[in-house]
Amino acid sequence: MIDIQTNKSILQKAFLSRTLEERLLELYNEGKLNGTVHTCVGQELIGAVVSEYMEANDHVVSNHRGHGHYLAVTEDARGLMAEVMGRMDGCSGGIGGSQHLCNDRFLSNGIQGGMSPIATGIALSNKLKDNKGVSIAFIGDGTLGEGILYESMNLAAIWEVPVVIVLENNGYAQSTSFQQTFSGSVAQRVKGFGLDYYQCDTWDLEGLKNTMSEAIANARENYKPAFVEVTTYRLNSHSKGDDNRHAEEVVDYKAKDLLNQLKASGDDTIVAILAEARDKVDEAVVFGEGSPLRTPLTRPTADRPVSYSPSVGASDGEAKRINELIYEQLKSHFTDDESAMLIGEDIEWTNEFTEFDYGGAFKVTRDLSTLFKGRVRNTPISEQAITGIGTGLALAGHKALVEIMFGDFMTLTLDQLLQHATKFELMFDGKVQVPLIVRTPMGGKRGYGPTHSQSLEKYFFGIPNLTMVALNGRVAPGLIYQRILSEIKNPHLVIENKVLYTQKFDQDRLPGFDYELSDEHLPTLKISSDDPEISVFCYGEMHYSAEAAVKDLFEEEEVVCEIICPSQVYPVNIEPFMESASLTGKILIVEEGSGEGAWGSEVLARLIERGVRPDKVIRLSNNEVIPCSLDAELRQIPNAARILEALNQLV
Amino acid sequence: MRVVIPKESVSDDNYKITEIVYENGEQVSEGDILGSFETSKADFDIEAEQGGYVYTNYKVGETISVGDVFFFIYEEPKPDQEFMQQKASLSETSSQKEVSGASISKKAMALIEKEGIDPGAFAGKKLIKEKDVHDWIAANKQLDTSLLQDQYNANDVVVYGAGGHGGMCIDIIKAVGELNIVGLLDGDSTKKSYMGYKVLGTEALIPALIERGLKKLVIGIGFVGNLPKRQKMYSRMEDYGLELPSIIHPNALIEPSAVLGQGLQVMAGAVIGSNAKVEDNCIVNCNSVVSHDCIIGHSTHITPGAVLAGHITIGDRCTIGMASTAYIGVKIADDCTLSNGVHVFKDLEKGTLVNH
């Protein structure tokens, strides 16, 4: 029998969770709650026990079934109740709700497996800070189906970080039995990745305690990532009313449940614990109902008028290639900021395993890994985990940089950017920030073919709280990175360009045209002259092709065009485009990637909304797969000849 | 043999030349390093694959592309046709006239080159269009005064128009004998002379002529169908300060009581009757008849064989067609035209065209 006195703290937390969740279900039945409720009834002891071994710098991430974990770590019944009620004083401001809880050392998210790389990133930060902090991640048996979990485990073991993954294996993923979702052995999988494997269950409390204690201490003291499989059972349905399991099985487990047994025992301490829990829950309900309902979210506009001043241009010292200029700014940043980290594939210079230097597929990172040991790291080919670990580092206070080798591979990062990195600040009511920078080269014209040449900006266009930036050939990359890094609060996606990398910054300008930069934080480039008749809108590398066409058009037809090329692609500041379009009444939009439902479409729609009625509009883009044949590619991607043809149609 | 730039780097096609070791015509041996170029990733040396005399058209600091010939190595110290062709094509691309800091349109450039203008004249402008060049020419173009005399006399005259009507004026002036034709002017600069007289230049020369003492000019253009333009030209010549003397063929018949204005041109066989009045800048052409008491406005053309009865009033800038007639007392307002052979019996309002 359980020693109630010794385990009083654990039991208090467990019964608080049970009581609160039972109340949640009542409130749902009464129609007082909306949304999901994934109760962890039957599993409460796990979180309660884990929390006993936590220390000051430890951190917990959890999933959709996280109330018990939350209460064990924070004991914040009021915040949880108000949150599920959708109130402003909820722990996530009434925005996150049941699956997205936020507190000082706790974050949960309803995307299966998505938190595992983030926990790994936080663990890495702890190791770097040498603060003895352990990062704990709760997952379920269903999570074992997500690949990101294994990417995270792989990296956790390679880098030997103090992460403890706690698998609450209750035998079912929603409606699906473990027998249908899992092949092989959990132990072998874990050991196969080089993590320490532990096993226990929720009916042997001492065993559970000893196992957790050992696993957490080992991670804390020896930087050994651990995986603890806890066999357990949820007594309620996955959500509400969707329990398809065998009825007798559920009944059996209800009888076996330690908390139920303790309740039935009538023990005085238990009775007192239950009463205390009930009072806390009552009080939490009152608190929640007294808090105002969450108001809808709004986003401030990015529109603001701009003024221009001449772009000074490359001094002799700056006539360097663009990849070199990026390198120099990164180096300067790493020198000034000891917490700076950069991870990615093939970014190291030389190391113990190789002879000749490498320094990045496009030679951007060069010798940073040698100059700043341990802070610039090669990773496995795991774009999703790379992004998630960057997010974890950023949450832990580092200005974290992540390199995705080819922009084409950004598709693998979408979940981490959209559902995690950018969303945290928004759904946790501004209580956390993710100063993450993802750097990646997009663009073709090198004959690399359909999966190594794309410009995929449009798939990331419009993600709330993501700032998307594109380097171009005439706004100093050093300036862009310096400005982003100096004030960064939200995730930034910086699109570099493969062709631009090897080109000298700010090449020959068109004589007779003024080259100006706006006073925006990330400046817009304006190339114009007297009495422009056509506006050309583009970003990234396209301005060079546009300039060549603009030059030809003036020479042939004596018509002047003006080019507007923003650095910040999203959010869009429409004012520079308004000013130009109102002046000329004729618009050419040039995009290297797909133009359907993309940046150009948005700019045009916003102009129309603001009352601009252009006489003529042409859009150039490449909406097709990029062929490997260089000749075809160069004619498919908008080039100077096609731009000139379009300009002639607009004249 | 030719030493071609190889593609050393996946990332770029253009390299910067960082070193050229030998002067053109120097002898090299197999294995000697001829020069170097820089890619975005590394520097590369170019070696001589065989001995000989080395030549290049490139300089340090220039850009060279993959596939271009960097060096030629010859058995004799004598470059061949291929070398010379590369040299020519490289210099072609860089020889276009430029105005530093400005973009010039092709039309503007063509006009600049045709007129032999120094492009430096446009320094400070950002964009140079054809109109800008025209404006400049109008303001600045140097006149060719080589055909002018240093000094002209009071009875010297210039005839404007080296063709048809001008020829008639020349004959009249010679027949009268009072004025001395010193040359012709014409807007077409391809005309060099007519009827033995040199074409001195275009209208642009007039100030220079006046500076040298010229006082008189005769408009030797009929401006058929465009008498307003003839009138404008007359005014313009007056504005210059020129005198436009009347020229009257000795065989024209003009009654002493007729009153004549300035700048008239009266051809052989023309008849102007008693007390008739003809204002400035009119042409009374061969064998036309202006009967007694007619009043003809200025810049009007009575064409050959036209017959006007007495007491007819005609306004300014009218064209009275060949062998046309007008009845006694008819009033024809300004800017009317009678086609050849029509007969007018009624008054005409301003701007009327009388056809058959």
PDB file of C-alpha atoms in Angstrom, chain A residues 131-309:
ATOM      1  CA  ASN A 131      23.069  25.637 -15.486  1.00  0.00           C
ATOM      2  CA  LYS A 132      22.146  22.044 -14.660  1.00  0.00           C
ATOM      3  CA  GLY A 133      18.709  22.546 -16.144  1.00  0.00           C
ATOM      4  CA  VAL A 134      16.831  19.536 -17.509  1.00  0.00           C
ATOM      5  CA  SER A 135      14.327  19.807 -20.354  1.00  0.00           C
ATOM      6  CA  ILE A 136      11.415  17.426 -20.047  1.00  0.00           C
ATOM      7  CA  ALA A 137       9.086  16.501 -22.892  1.00  0.00           C
ATOM      8  CA  PHE A 138       5.852  14.591 -22.397  1.00  0.00           C
ATOM      9  CA  ILE A 139       4.647  12.510 -25.336  1.00  0.00           C
ATOM     10  CA  GLY A 140       2.131   9.758 -25.901  1.00  0.00           C
ATOM     11  CA  ASP A 141       2.247   6.456 -27.753  1.00  0.00           C
ATOM     12  CA  GLY A 142       0.618   8.157 -30.706  1.00  0.00           C
ATOM     13  CA  THR A 143       3.522  10.574 -30.890  1.00  0.00           C
ATOM     14  CA  LEU A 144       5.791   7.649 -31.707  1.00  0.00           C
ATOM     15  CA  GLY A 145       4.449   7.853 -35.249  1.00  0.00           C
ATOM     16  CA  GLU A 146       5.890  11.324 -35.916  1.00  0.00           C
ATOM     17  CA  GLY A 147       9.330  11.481 -37.524  1.00  0.00           C
ATOM     18  CA  ILE A 148      10.255  14.723 -35.815  1.00  0.00           C
ATOM     19  CA  LEU A 149      10.503  12.811 -32.554  1.00  0.00           C
ATOM     20  CA  TYR A 150      13.304  10.690 -33.953  1.00  0.00           C
ATOM     21  CA  GLU A 151      15.080  13.659 -35.509  1.00  0.00           C
ATOM     22  CA  SER A 152      15.058  15.210 -32.041  1.00  0.00           C
ATOM     23  CA  MET A 153      16.240  12.093 -30.283  1.00  0.00           C
ATOM     24  CA  ASN A 154      19.042  11.673 -32.794  1.00  0.00           C
ATOM     25  CA  LEU A 155      20.289  15.200 -32.231  1.00  0.00           C
ATOM     26  CA  ALA A 156      19.819  15.049 -28.481  1.00  0.00           C
ATOM     27  CA  ALA A 157      22.108  12.037 -28.347  1.00  0.00           C
ATOM     28  CA  ILE A 158      24.713  13.396 -30.793  1.00  0.00           C
ATOM     29  CA  TRP A 159      24.990  16.634 -28.850  1.00  0.00           C
ATOM     30  CA  GLU A 160      24.523  14.944 -25.445  1.00  0.00           C
ATOM     31  CA  VAL A 161      21.980  17.373 -24.100  1.00  0.00           C
ATOM     32  CA  PRO A 162      19.964  16.988 -20.878  1.00  0.00           C
ATOM     33  CA  VAL A 163      16.550  16.185 -22.311  1.00  0.00           C
ATOM     34  CA  VAL A 164      14.231  13.641 -20.752  1.00  0.00           C
ATOM     35  CA  ILE A 165      11.429  12.352 -22.941  1.00  0.00           C
ATOM     36  CA  VAL A 166       8.572  10.876 -20.924  1.00  0.00           C
ATOM     37  CA  LEU A 167       6.368   8.566 -22.940  1.00  0.00           C
ATOM     38  CA  GLU A 168       2.950   8.101 -21.365  1.00  0.00           C
ATOM     39  CA  ASN A 169       2.037   4.896 -23.145  1.00  0.00           C
ATOM     40  CA  ASN A 170      -1.664   4.331 -22.523  1.00  0.00           C
ATOM     41  CA  GLY A 171      -2.011   1.881 -25.382  1.00  0.00           C
ATOM     42  CA  TYR A 172      -4.221   4.058 -27.562  1.00  0.00           C
ATOM     43  CA  ALA A 173      -3.757   6.957 -29.916  1.00  0.00           C
ATOM     44  CA  GLN A 174      -7.206   8.524 -30.042  1.00  0.00           C
ATOM     45  CA  SER A 175      -9.204   5.595 -31.399  1.00  0.00           C
ATOM     46  CA  THR A 176      -6.289   3.512 -32.596  1.00  0.00           C
ATOM     47  CA  SER A 177      -4.664   0.727 -30.631  1.00  0.00           C
ATOM     48  CA  PHE A 178      -0.925   0.674 -30.138  1.00  0.00           C
ATOM     49  CA  GLN A 179      -0.986  -2.632 -31.973  1.00  0.00           C
ATOM     50  CA  GLN A 180      -1.861  -0.742 -35.126  1.00  0.00           C
ATOM     51  CA  THR A 181       0.529   2.163 -34.734  1.00  0.00           C
ATOM     52  CA  PHE A 182       3.746   0.613 -33.551  1.00  0.00           C
ATOM     53  CA  SER A 183       6.236  -1.913 -34.877  1.00  0.00           C
ATOM     54  CA  GLY A 184       9.140  -3.392 -32.975  1.00  0.00           C
ATOM     55  CA  SER A 185      10.193  -2.435 -29.471  1.00  0.00           C
ATOM     56  CA  VAL A 186      10.226   0.973 -27.837  1.00  0.00           C
ATOM     57  CA  ALA A 187      13.334   0.049 -25.889  1.00  0.00           C
ATOM     58  CA  GLN A 188      15.229  -0.917 -29.020  1.00  0.00           C
ATOM     59  CA  ARG A 189      14.165   2.200 -30.837  1.00  0.00           C
ATOM     60  CA  VAL A 190      15.379   4.393 -28.008  1.00  0.00           C
ATOM     61  CA  LYS A 191      18.615   2.546 -27.485  1.00  0.00           C
ATOM     62  CA  GLY A 192      19.126   2.533 -31.221  1.00  0.00           C
ATOM     63  CA  PHE A 193      19.368   6.301 -31.049  1.00  0.00           C
ATOM     64  CA  GLY A 194      21.816   6.136 -28.181  1.00  0.00           C
ATOM     65  CA  LEU A 195      19.513   7.425 -25.450  1.00  0.00           C
ATOM     66  CA  ASP A 196      19.216   5.763 -22.051  1.00  0.00           C
ATOM     67  CA  TYR A 197      15.968   3.818 -21.794  1.00  0.00           C
ATOM     68  CA  TYR A 198      13.893   3.510 -18.617  1.00  0.00           C
ATOM     69  CA  GLN A 199      10.666   1.666 -17.938  1.00  0.00           C
ATOM     70  CA  CYS A 200       7.992   2.007 -15.252  1.00  0.00           C
ATOM     71  CA  ASP A 201       4.218   2.264 -14.772  1.00  0.00           C
ATOM     72  CA  THR A 202       1.562   4.223 -12.932  1.00  0.00           C
ATOM     73  CA  TRP A 203       0.487   1.446 -10.629  1.00  0.00           C
ATOM     74  CA  ASP A 204       3.856   1.016  -8.936  1.00  0.00           C
ATOM     75  CA  LEU A 205       4.400   4.419  -7.388  1.00  0.00           C
ATOM     76  CA  GLU A 206       7.779   3.646  -5.879  1.00  0.00           C
ATOM     77  CA  GLY A 207       9.035   2.241  -9.138  1.00  0.00           C
ATOM     78  CA  LEU A 208       7.755   5.330 -10.931  1.00  0.00           C
ATOM     79  CA  LYS A 209       9.529   7.580  -8.463  1.00  0.00           C
ATOM     80  CA  ASN A 210      12.820   5.739  -8.546  1.00  0.00           C
ATOM     81  CA  THR A 211      12.872   5.627 -12.316  1.00  0.00           C
ATOM     82  CA  MET A 212      12.075   9.297 -12.775  1.00  0.00           C
ATOM     83  CA  SER A 213      14.569  10.296 -10.149  1.00  0.00           C
ATOM     84  CA  GLU A 214      17.330   8.301 -11.776  1.00  0.00           C
ATOM     85  CA  ALA A 215      16.581   9.381 -15.311  1.00  0.00           C
ATOM     86  CA  ILE A 216      16.359  13.067 -14.438  1.00  0.00           C
ATOM     87  CA  ALA A 217      19.458  13.020 -12.258  1.00  0.00           C
ATOM     88  CA  ASN A 218      21.451  11.235 -14.943  1.00  0.00           C
ATOM     89  CA  ALA A 219      20.434  13.835 -17.483  1.00  0.00           C
ATOM     90  CA  ARG A 220      21.175  16.648 -15.093  1.00  0.00           C
ATOM     91  CA  GLU A 221      24.568  15.466 -13.867  1.00  0.00           C
ATOM     92  CA  ASN A 222      25.912  13.611 -16.889  1.00  0.00           C
ATOM     93  CA  TYR A 223      24.174  15.242 -19.851  1.00  0.00           C
ATOM     94  CA  LYS A 224      22.704  11.903 -20.815  1.00  0.00           C
ATOM     95  CA  PRO A 225      19.477  12.266 -22.775  1.00  0.00           C
ATOM     96  CA  ALA A 226      16.901   9.860 -21.400  1.00  0.00           C
ATOM     97  CA  PHE A 227      13.683   8.270 -22.549  1.00  0.00           C
ATOM     98  CA  VAL A 228      11.305   7.023 -19.855  1.00  0.00           C
ATOM     99  CA  GLU A 229       8.467   4.786 -21.009  1.00  0.00           C
ATOM    100  CA  VAL A 230       5.629   4.845 -18.498  1.00  0.00           C
ATOM    101  CA  THR A 231       2.926   2.268 -19.024  1.00  0.00           C
ATOM    102  CA  THR A 232      -0.384   3.828 -18.036  1.00  0.00           C
ATOM    103  CA  TYR A 233      -4.046   4.041 -18.965  1.00  0.00           C
ATOM    104  CA  ARG A 234      -6.457   6.887 -19.500  1.00  0.00           C
ATOM    105  CA  LEU A 235      -9.728   6.231 -17.784  1.00  0.00           C
ATOM    106  CA  ASN A 236     -11.721   8.638 -19.957  1.00  0.00           C
ATOM    107  CA  SER A 237     -12.148   8.955 -23.681  1.00  0.00           C
ATOM    108  CA  HIS A 238      -9.539  10.614 -25.903  1.00  0.00           C
ATOM    109  CA  SER A 239     -11.554  13.810 -25.975  1.00  0.00           C
ATOM    110  CA  LYS A 240     -15.207  13.774 -25.077  1.00  0.00           C
ATOM    111  CA  GLY A 241     -17.608  11.024 -25.932  1.00  0.00           C
ATOM    112  CA  ASP A 242     -15.242   9.268 -28.317  1.00  0.00           C
ATOM    113  CA  ASP A 243     -14.242   6.194 -26.358  1.00  0.00           C
ATOM    114  CA  ASN A 244     -14.259   3.124 -28.564  1.00  0.00           C
ATOM    115  CA  ARG A 245     -12.335   0.800 -26.276  1.00  0.00           C
ATOM    116  CA  HIS A 246     -13.644  -2.431 -24.807  1.00  0.00           C
ATOM    117  CA  ALA A 247     -15.930  -1.498 -21.905  1.00  0.00           C
ATOM    118  CA  GLU A 248     -14.646  -4.259 -19.620  1.00  0.00           C
ATOM    119  CA  GLU A 249     -11.081  -3.131 -20.160  1.00  0.00           C
ATOM    120  CA  VAL A 250     -11.917   0.375 -19.027  1.00  0.00           C
ATOM    121  CA  VAL A 251     -13.755  -0.921 -15.991  1.00  0.00           C
ATOM    122  CA  ASP A 252     -10.761  -3.055 -15.051  1.00  0.00           C
ATOM    123  CA  TYR A 253      -8.402  -0.125 -15.196  1.00  0.00           C
ATOM    124  CA  LYS A 254     -10.732   2.090 -13.248  1.00  0.00           C
ATOM    125  CA  ALA A 255     -10.578  -0.424 -10.445  1.00  0.00           C
ATOM    126  CA  LYS A 256      -6.809  -0.706 -10.746  1.00  0.00           C
ATOM    127  CA  ASP A 257      -6.310   3.077 -10.637  1.00  0.00           C
ATOM    128  CA  LEU A 258      -4.369   4.067  -7.519  1.00  0.00           C
ATOM    129  CA  LEU A 259      -6.224   7.307  -6.973  1.00  0.00           C
ATOM    130  CA  ASN A 260      -9.562   5.540  -7.149  1.00  0.00           C
ATOM    131  CA  GLN A 261      -8.310   3.002  -4.660  1.00  0.00           C
ATOM    132  CA  LEU A 262      -7.087   5.719  -2.329  1.00  0.00           C
ATOM    133  CA  LYS A 263     -10.394   7.519  -2.586  1.00  0.00           C
ATOM    134  CA  ALA A 264     -12.259   4.319  -1.816  1.00  0.00           C
ATOM    135  CA  SER A 265     -10.044   3.698   1.198  1.00  0.00           C
ATOM    136  CA  GLY A 266     -11.623   6.617   3.044  1.00  0.00           C
ATOM    137  CA  ASP A 267      -8.233   7.543   4.541  1.00  0.00           C
ATOM    138  CA  ASP A 268      -8.448  10.859   6.445  1.00  0.00           C
ATOM    139  CA  THR A 269      -5.478  12.418   4.739  1.00  0.00           C
ATOM    140  CA  ILE A 270      -6.950  11.535   1.393  1.00  0.00           C
ATOM    141  CA  VAL A 271     -10.287  12.990   2.390  1.00  0.00           C
ATOM    142  CA  ALA A 272      -8.521  16.191   3.418  1.00  0.00           C
ATOM    143  CA  ILE A 273      -6.523  16.266   0.198  1.00  0.00           C
ATOM    144  CA  LEU A 274      -9.709  15.834  -1.795  1.00  0.00           C
ATOM    145  CA  ALA A 275     -11.452  18.592   0.101  1.00  0.00           C
ATOM    146  CA  GLU A 276      -8.527  20.901  -0.386  1.00  0.00           C
ATOM    147  CA  ALA A 277      -8.521  20.086  -4.079  1.00  0.00           C
ATOM    148  CA  ARG A 278     -12.217  20.755  -4.345  1.00  0.00           C
ATOM    149  CA  ASP A 279     -11.814  24.116  -2.658  1.00  0.00           C
ATOM    150  CA  LYS A 280      -9.033  25.044  -4.992  1.00  0.00           C
ATOM    151  CA  VAL A 281     -11.089  24.029  -7.990  1.00  0.00           C
ATOM    152  CA  ASP A 282     -14.148  25.909  -6.728  1.00  0.00           C
ATOM    153  CA  GLU A 283     -12.032  28.955  -6.233  1.00  0.00           C
ATOM    154  CA  ALA A 284     -10.541  28.519  -9.679  1.00  0.00           C
ATOM    155  CA  VAL A 285     -14.014  28.363 -11.219  1.00  0.00           C
ATOM    156  CA  VAL A 286     -15.026  31.559  -9.463  1.00  0.00           C
ATOM    157  CA  PHE A 287     -11.817  33.195 -10.589  1.00  0.00           C
ATOM    158  CA  GLY A 288     -12.366  32.068 -14.145  1.00  0.00           C
ATOM    159  CA  GLU A 289     -15.965  33.133 -14.332  1.00  0.00           C
ATOM    160  CA  GLY A 290     -15.030  36.505 -12.885  1.00  0.00           C
ATOM    161  CA  SER A 291     -12.417  37.170 -15.534  1.00  0.00           C
ATOM    162  CA  PRO A 292     -13.473  38.966 -18.724  1.00  0.00           C
ATOM    163  CA  LEU A 293     -13.885  36.980 -21.908  1.00  0.00           C
ATOM    164  CA  ARG A 294     -11.012  37.022 -24.344  1.00  0.00           C
ATOM    165  CA  THR A 295     -11.348  39.768 -26.993  1.00  0.00           C
ATOM    166  CA  PRO A 296     -10.592  39.020 -30.660  1.00  0.00           C
ATOM    167  CA  LEU A 297      -7.003  39.398 -31.773  1.00  0.00           C
ATOM    168  CA  THR A 298      -5.878  42.133 -34.150  1.00  0.00           C
ATOM    169  CA  ARG A 299      -2.628  42.888 -35.851  1.00  0.00           C
ATOM    170  CA  PRO A 300      -1.219  46.399 -36.257  1.00  0.00           C
ATOM    171  CA  THR A 301      -0.750  47.453 -39.866  1.00  0.00           C
ATOM    172  CA  ALA A 302       2.689  47.503 -41.415  1.00  0.00           C
ATOM    173  CA  ASP A 303       1.733  50.400 -43.686  1.00  0.00           C
ATOM    174  CA  ARG A 304       3.611  53.614 -43.133  1.00  0.00           C
ATOM    175  CA  PRO A 305       4.692  56.424 -45.425  1.00  0.00           C
ATOM    176  CA  VAL A 306       8.339  56.408 -46.400  1.00  0.00           C
ATOM    177  CA  SER A 307      10.871  58.982 -47.421  1.00  0.00           C
ATOM    178  CA  TYR A 308      13.911  58.235 -49.536  1.00  0.00           C
ATOM    179  CA  SER A 309      17.507  59.312 -49.464  1.00  0.00           C
TER     180      SER A 309
END
